Amino acid sequence: MYFNYIKKHILNKRNIILFIIFTLVGLAMMCTSSIGVTILDFTNTLYRSNVDFRTLEISEESDKFDQVAKIKHVESVEDVIYKNPNYVDVKEFDTDLKGKIELTALLKGRNLTVTHGRMVENENEAICSDVFYPYEPEEINDKTIFNKSRILHPSDIINKTFTVASDDDENKTFKFKIVGTYSFKNNNTSLDSCYIMKEPFKKLVPKYQAGTGIFDPETGEYTFIPNEDVGKIVIVDKYKNVDEVKKEIAKLGLHSQIYSGFYQGYIDLLTYGPLFASIILVLIFVIILESFLSKKIKYNSKSYAILKSIGYNKKTIKNINLVENILILLSSLIVSITLYIIVFNYVANVVYAEYIYDGAMLSFSIIPIIATILLMLATLIFVNNKVLHKRLDKSLSEILL
């Protein structure tokens, strides 16, 4: 009996409008909550996995660096020459795109997790990301895109040899053999990143990595005047211990700053702003749904009166109406989820493409979907019972008014 009634009434104009409302609200809630959840997951991943966020920089000379190395939670204290990666052209990876990789010194505290092959043991060896993209960013019609099919897997690169030239002397070259891959997921570096030992890295990079650019108005050119970097970098074991290490360094009379980080106020805005917007959407949804269901129930008053007159009790009539609306909600949620997945993939792989090369991949989460389904379902049940209860408590003549 329930389903015969639903089949007769399910495709009327008001149910179609209700379907559209559910679809639009569901999509809006998934998108807004997804921003907050994605940003929170993304920042937590970087804080946990990326060594740059637990690296401190001390930009001054001192005779106290031995004491810094003894501070609890300090993994290593290294020369500033190892602070930045070295970007090099690699002809062995040339395709229709130019081969280019990022070489980084393998320091204590990097904590690489080997996934295939082995860790480097000699100066002519390298270990690269197991999600490897050794090319310049791809562009089509002046727009940066990310093509997953270009990703190289461990089996494609292990035992492959590549050659790079010294930044100070292009005639001086170094050969490296890829002996293994490390977990990109656990390290979160750029997709073109490889690690080599400290000594060959030091020979490859420029003697000076900092300097001042002076503009010549007559020639219109800049002249680079190098300044020798001073100080050290300090690698901390875990991000949560960074503040503690900074305080200990300050006690030694030294000033340190985080090598890479986020402005927390901005992150909080991107995280909690969308979640707050989702709560506002729920409240708006309650108001719209109550108004629409009141009109819909009033329109169906004659049907409810007939059901009540032939012996249907209030609970049964409520269930008939609720099942009808839940079926509409569930069908609309299927459409909302499909649209949400399309929007997310477009943003993650097209709009956000230029950041993917730096390892800033957005992870898909089902939390916004689950939260939206539960919130909308709970709201529907609450509002539906509240609105219908008022009308069914009336007499038959009052129901028809």
XYZ file of C-alpha atoms in Angstrom:
401
model
C 0.000 0.000 0.000
C 2.827 2.413 0.869
C 4.545 1.964 -2.465
C 1.377 2.179 -4.544
C 0.654 5.540 -2.923
C 4.225 6.738 -3.465
C 4.273 5.594 -7.091
C 1.129 7.603 -7.784
C 2.412 10.839 -6.249
C 6.210 10.713 -6.661
C 6.503 12.547 -10.001
C 4.293 15.539 -9.334
C 5.526 19.115 -9.787
C 6.165 19.741 -6.091
C 8.298 16.641 -5.696
C 10.402 17.666 -8.685
C 10.958 21.086 -7.088
C 11.848 19.352 -3.805
C 14.321 17.154 -5.708
C 16.022 20.240 -7.168
C 16.203 21.900 -3.727
C 17.744 18.778 -2.179
C 20.270 18.504 -5.030
C 21.433 22.128 -4.880
C 21.624 22.220 -1.078
C 23.459 18.875 -0.975
C 26.018 20.018 -3.552
C 26.554 23.351 -1.758
C 27.052 21.644 1.616
C 29.515 19.112 0.187
C 31.562 21.807 -1.561
C 31.753 24.198 1.411
C 32.561 21.515 3.975
C 35.044 19.956 1.538
C 37.137 23.141 1.494
C 37.565 23.064 5.258
C 38.203 19.320 5.463
C 40.640 19.361 2.511
C 42.676 22.310 3.818
C 42.837 20.758 7.302
C 43.974 17.401 5.893
C 46.455 19.083 3.541
C 48.143 21.209 6.228
C 48.267 18.300 8.698
C 49.915 16.151 6.018
C 52.569 18.785 5.350
C 53.252 19.346 9.042
C 53.598 15.594 9.571
C 55.523 14.627 6.425
C 57.363 17.583 4.885
C 60.755 18.198 6.492
C 60.688 21.905 5.531
C 58.040 22.512 8.194
C 60.309 21.173 10.930
C 63.481 22.855 9.714
C 64.757 25.950 11.528
C 67.126 28.486 10.036
C 69.769 30.388 12.031
C 71.144 33.217 9.870
C 74.219 34.212 11.872
C 77.668 32.955 12.720
C 78.176 31.458 16.169
C 80.430 29.197 18.173
C 77.392 27.619 19.861
C 76.204 25.312 17.077
C 77.693 22.309 18.895
C 75.352 23.149 21.780
C 72.415 23.482 19.376
C 73.112 19.966 18.094
C 72.760 18.626 21.647
C 69.289 20.120 22.189
C 66.599 17.509 22.723
C 64.593 16.684 19.549
C 67.290 18.090 17.216
C 68.094 15.544 14.508
C 70.931 17.405 12.821
C 72.597 20.791 12.373
C 73.826 21.425 8.829
C 75.451 24.122 6.686
C 73.053 26.504 4.921
C 74.308 25.281 1.553
C 71.961 22.321 2.081
C 68.981 24.581 2.822
C 67.562 24.771 -0.689
C 67.220 22.073 -3.348
C 69.121 22.402 -6.621
C 67.040 22.446 -9.825
C 68.855 20.862 -12.749
C 68.168 19.987 -16.387
C 68.395 16.268 -17.139
C 68.553 15.288 -20.815
C 67.953 11.610 -20.020
C 64.352 12.472 -19.134
C 63.714 14.739 -22.150
C 60.511 13.954 -24.065
C 58.320 16.553 -25.746
C 58.850 18.263 -22.372
C 62.259 19.253 -21.058
C 63.675 16.917 -18.408
C 64.108 18.689 -15.082
C 64.531 17.388 -11.537
C 65.069 18.757 -8.042
C 68.177 17.461 -6.268
C 68.209 17.612 -2.475
C 70.941 16.696 -0.012
C 70.249 13.562 2.003
C 70.577 14.767 5.601
C 69.938 13.071 8.898
C 66.338 13.744 9.827
C 64.906 13.520 6.288
C 63.416 10.171 7.352
C 62.816 8.771 3.872
C 60.804 5.557 3.674
C 62.221 3.283 0.954
C 59.455 1.664 -1.093
C 61.464 -0.006 -3.875
C 65.152 -0.755 -4.306
C 67.425 0.544 -1.563
C 68.793 3.690 0.093
C 71.823 5.466 -1.452
C 75.187 4.197 -0.221
C 77.619 5.894 -2.599
C 78.172 9.403 -3.965
C 77.115 8.437 -7.484
C 73.695 7.155 -6.408
C 70.287 8.774 -6.010
C 66.891 7.883 -4.596
C 63.779 9.460 -6.135
C 60.076 9.779 -5.407
C 57.909 6.727 -6.110
C 55.502 9.202 -7.740
C 58.016 10.730 -10.142
C 57.474 13.529 -12.658
C 60.952 14.551 -13.977
C 59.811 17.244 -16.425
C 59.005 20.903 -16.559
C 55.303 21.688 -15.886
C 53.120 20.948 -18.889
C 51.160 23.760 -20.513
C 48.445 23.796 -23.159
C 47.315 27.147 -24.579
C 49.347 28.951 -21.878
C 47.463 27.075 -19.167
C 49.232 24.736 -16.738
C 47.781 21.230 -16.697
C 48.675 18.037 -14.889
C 48.784 14.836 -16.915
C 48.818 11.773 -14.660
C 49.874 9.525 -17.533
C 53.325 11.157 -17.474
C 54.029 9.929 -13.937
C 56.928 7.452 -13.805
C 56.727 4.481 -11.450
C 59.590 2.757 -9.577
C 59.968 0.086 -12.274
C 60.461 2.866 -14.858
C 63.355 4.599 -13.093
C 65.282 2.185 -10.844
C 68.767 1.522 -12.319
C 68.359 4.464 -14.700
C 71.385 6.788 -14.869
C 71.208 10.557 -15.394
C 73.808 13.290 -15.822
C 73.803 16.816 -14.393
C 76.206 19.710 -14.830
C 77.759 21.766 -12.048
C 76.177 25.186 -11.548
C 79.622 26.761 -11.304
C 81.141 24.911 -14.263
C 78.899 23.505 -17.001
C 81.785 21.447 -18.368
C 81.977 19.543 -15.096
C 79.301 16.848 -14.954
C 78.150 14.263 -12.434
C 76.438 10.930 -13.094
C 73.921 9.401 -10.712
C 72.276 6.002 -10.750
C 68.757 5.722 -9.277
C 68.998 2.809 -6.850
C 65.637 3.161 -5.117
C 62.449 5.126 -4.546
C 61.050 6.676 -1.377
C 57.450 7.117 -0.318
C 56.069 10.397 -1.661
C 53.106 10.011 0.679
C 55.341 9.906 3.765
C 57.677 12.680 2.615
C 55.435 15.027 0.630
C 58.114 16.651 -1.515
C 57.798 17.870 -5.097
C 57.138 15.198 -7.718
C 60.495 15.759 -9.447
C 62.563 15.329 -6.282
C 65.623 13.092 -5.879
C 68.059 12.837 -2.961
C 71.827 12.481 -3.239
C 74.589 12.402 -0.632
C 75.937 15.617 0.890
C 79.357 15.689 -0.808
C 78.200 15.512 -4.447
C 75.413 17.980 -3.652
C 77.943 20.460 -2.280
C 80.016 20.150 -5.452
C 76.970 20.726 -7.655
C 75.402 23.810 -6.128
C 76.654 27.373 -6.624
C 79.296 28.540 -4.178
C 76.920 31.287 -3.076
C 73.162 30.786 -2.924
C 72.263 34.321 -1.860
C 73.053 37.763 -3.128
C 71.875 41.172 -4.295
C 70.632 42.175 -7.732
C 71.786 45.623 -8.957
C 69.915 47.200 -11.878
C 71.917 49.067 -14.538
C 69.622 51.727 -16.139
C 71.939 52.082 -19.154
C 71.939 48.438 -20.178
C 68.604 47.482 -18.592
C 70.234 44.424 -17.014
C 70.629 43.118 -13.482
C 74.056 42.241 -12.076
C 74.137 39.569 -9.390
C 76.550 40.222 -6.542
C 76.844 37.101 -4.366
C 76.878 37.179 -0.595
C 78.180 34.172 1.253
C 75.449 32.497 3.278
C 76.164 32.204 6.967
C 74.506 30.277 9.754
C 73.029 26.812 9.944
C 69.820 24.878 9.428
C 68.433 22.780 12.254
C 66.265 19.743 11.512
C 63.814 18.842 14.290
C 62.493 15.296 14.734
C 58.789 16.228 14.736
C 56.814 19.365 13.925
C 55.168 19.410 17.357
C 58.643 19.885 18.923
C 59.650 22.880 16.771
C 58.515 25.548 19.266
C 60.329 23.800 22.109
C 63.575 23.692 20.093
C 63.200 27.360 19.133
C 62.972 28.299 22.819
C 66.097 26.304 23.634
C 67.971 27.972 20.772
C 66.851 31.387 22.077
C 68.333 30.522 25.477
C 71.693 30.219 23.720
C 71.322 33.794 22.481
C 70.534 32.771 18.882
C 67.546 33.698 16.753
C 65.872 30.990 14.640
C 62.933 30.935 12.274
C 60.963 28.206 10.550
C 62.179 27.565 7.022
C 58.669 26.923 5.690
C 55.250 27.482 7.258
C 51.719 28.835 6.916
C 50.123 31.948 8.333
C 47.871 30.293 10.903
C 45.171 32.968 10.729
C 44.788 32.358 6.999
C 44.664 28.589 7.474
C 42.029 28.960 10.213
C 39.947 31.142 7.876
C 40.135 28.570 5.067
C 39.401 25.712 7.472
C 36.694 26.997 9.779
C 35.127 29.583 7.462
C 33.690 26.937 5.083
C 32.613 24.742 8.024
C 30.766 27.733 9.511
C 29.208 28.366 6.087
C 27.985 24.754 6.107
C 26.202 25.346 9.423
C 24.543 28.459 7.943
C 23.460 26.361 4.951
C 21.837 23.823 7.291
C 19.853 26.584 9.032
C 18.748 28.031 5.692
C 17.835 24.527 4.560
C 15.638 24.056 7.644
C 13.756 27.296 6.925
C 13.268 26.549 3.220
C 12.317 22.931 3.861
C 9.773 23.826 6.552
C 8.144 26.404 4.295
C 8.069 24.095 1.277
C 6.826 21.028 3.165
C 4.073 23.106 4.809
C 2.802 24.086 1.377
C 3.216 20.561 0.020
C 1.373 18.990 2.972
C -1.404 21.557 2.675
C -1.705 20.684 -1.023
C -1.940 16.961 -0.126
C -4.451 17.575 2.683
C -7.265 15.922 0.774
C -5.268 12.712 0.380
C -4.373 12.717 4.089
C -8.001 13.271 5.050
C -9.122 10.348 2.879
C -6.453 8.073 4.383
C -7.466 9.105 7.872
C -11.175 8.554 7.130
C -10.639 4.962 5.950
C -8.741 4.019 9.094
C -5.088 4.984 8.619
C -3.633 6.190 11.881
C -1.421 9.258 12.212
C 1.827 7.266 12.455
C 1.134 5.363 9.226
C 0.329 8.533 7.296
C 3.523 10.126 8.632
C 5.555 7.122 7.473
C 4.028 7.244 3.981
C 4.920 10.911 3.645
C 8.369 10.441 5.155
C 9.282 7.501 2.911
C 8.262 9.549 -0.128
C 10.454 12.494 0.889
C 13.397 10.256 1.869
C 13.301 8.589 -1.563
C 13.393 12.029 -3.177
C 16.305 13.031 -0.908
C 18.317 9.885 -1.619
C 17.852 10.200 -5.388
C 18.898 13.871 -5.239
C 21.954 12.975 -3.154
C 23.112 10.570 -5.857
C 23.079 13.487 -8.301
C 24.728 15.819 -5.745
C 27.537 13.330 -5.023
C 28.171 12.810 -8.750
C 28.363 16.567 -9.355
C 30.565 17.014 -6.271
C 33.069 14.391 -7.486
C 33.192 16.084 -10.908
C 33.754 19.531 -9.326
C 36.413 18.200 -6.913
C 38.384 16.443 -9.650
C 38.227 19.532 -11.860
C 39.526 21.780 -9.075
C 42.172 19.282 -7.912
C 43.523 18.420 -11.368
C 42.860 21.545 -13.455
C 42.428 24.681 -11.331
C 45.040 23.468 -8.832
C 47.314 21.867 -11.464
C 50.331 24.170 -11.102
C 50.658 23.294 -7.407
C 50.558 19.528 -7.952
C 54.111 19.573 -9.305
C 55.274 20.862 -5.914
C 53.694 17.832 -4.254
C 50.634 19.723 -3.045
C 48.099 17.069 -3.978
C 44.550 17.398 -2.673
C 43.242 14.157 -1.191
C 39.628 13.202 -1.805
C 37.675 12.718 1.418
C 34.297 11.070 1.953
C 33.737 13.020 5.184
C 31.855 15.909 3.431
C 29.621 13.363 1.683
C 28.807 11.405 4.840
C 28.271 14.587 6.886
C 25.944 16.036 4.240
C 23.869 12.847 3.982
C 23.444 12.569 7.759
C 22.659 16.271 8.260
C 20.143 16.445 5.421
C 18.480 13.181 6.445
C 18.192 14.247 10.101
C 16.872 17.677 9.077
C 14.289 16.138 6.746
C 12.989 13.711 9.386
C 12.769 16.447 12.025
C 11.059 19.048 9.820
C 8.777 16.518 8.111
C 7.451 15.146 11.425
C 7.113 18.622 12.913
C 5.077 20.035 10.012
C 2.924 16.929 9.479
C 2.235 16.483 13.206
C 0.520 19.890 13.382
C -1.848 19.089 10.524
C -2.693 15.457 11.409
C -3.624 16.408 14.968
C -6.568 18.332 13.526
C -10.044 17.001 12.713
C -10.906 15.925 9.157
C -12.651 19.208 8.426
C -9.653 21.193 9.749
C -7.189 19.101 7.740
C -8.994 20.106 4.550
C -8.827 23.820 5.321
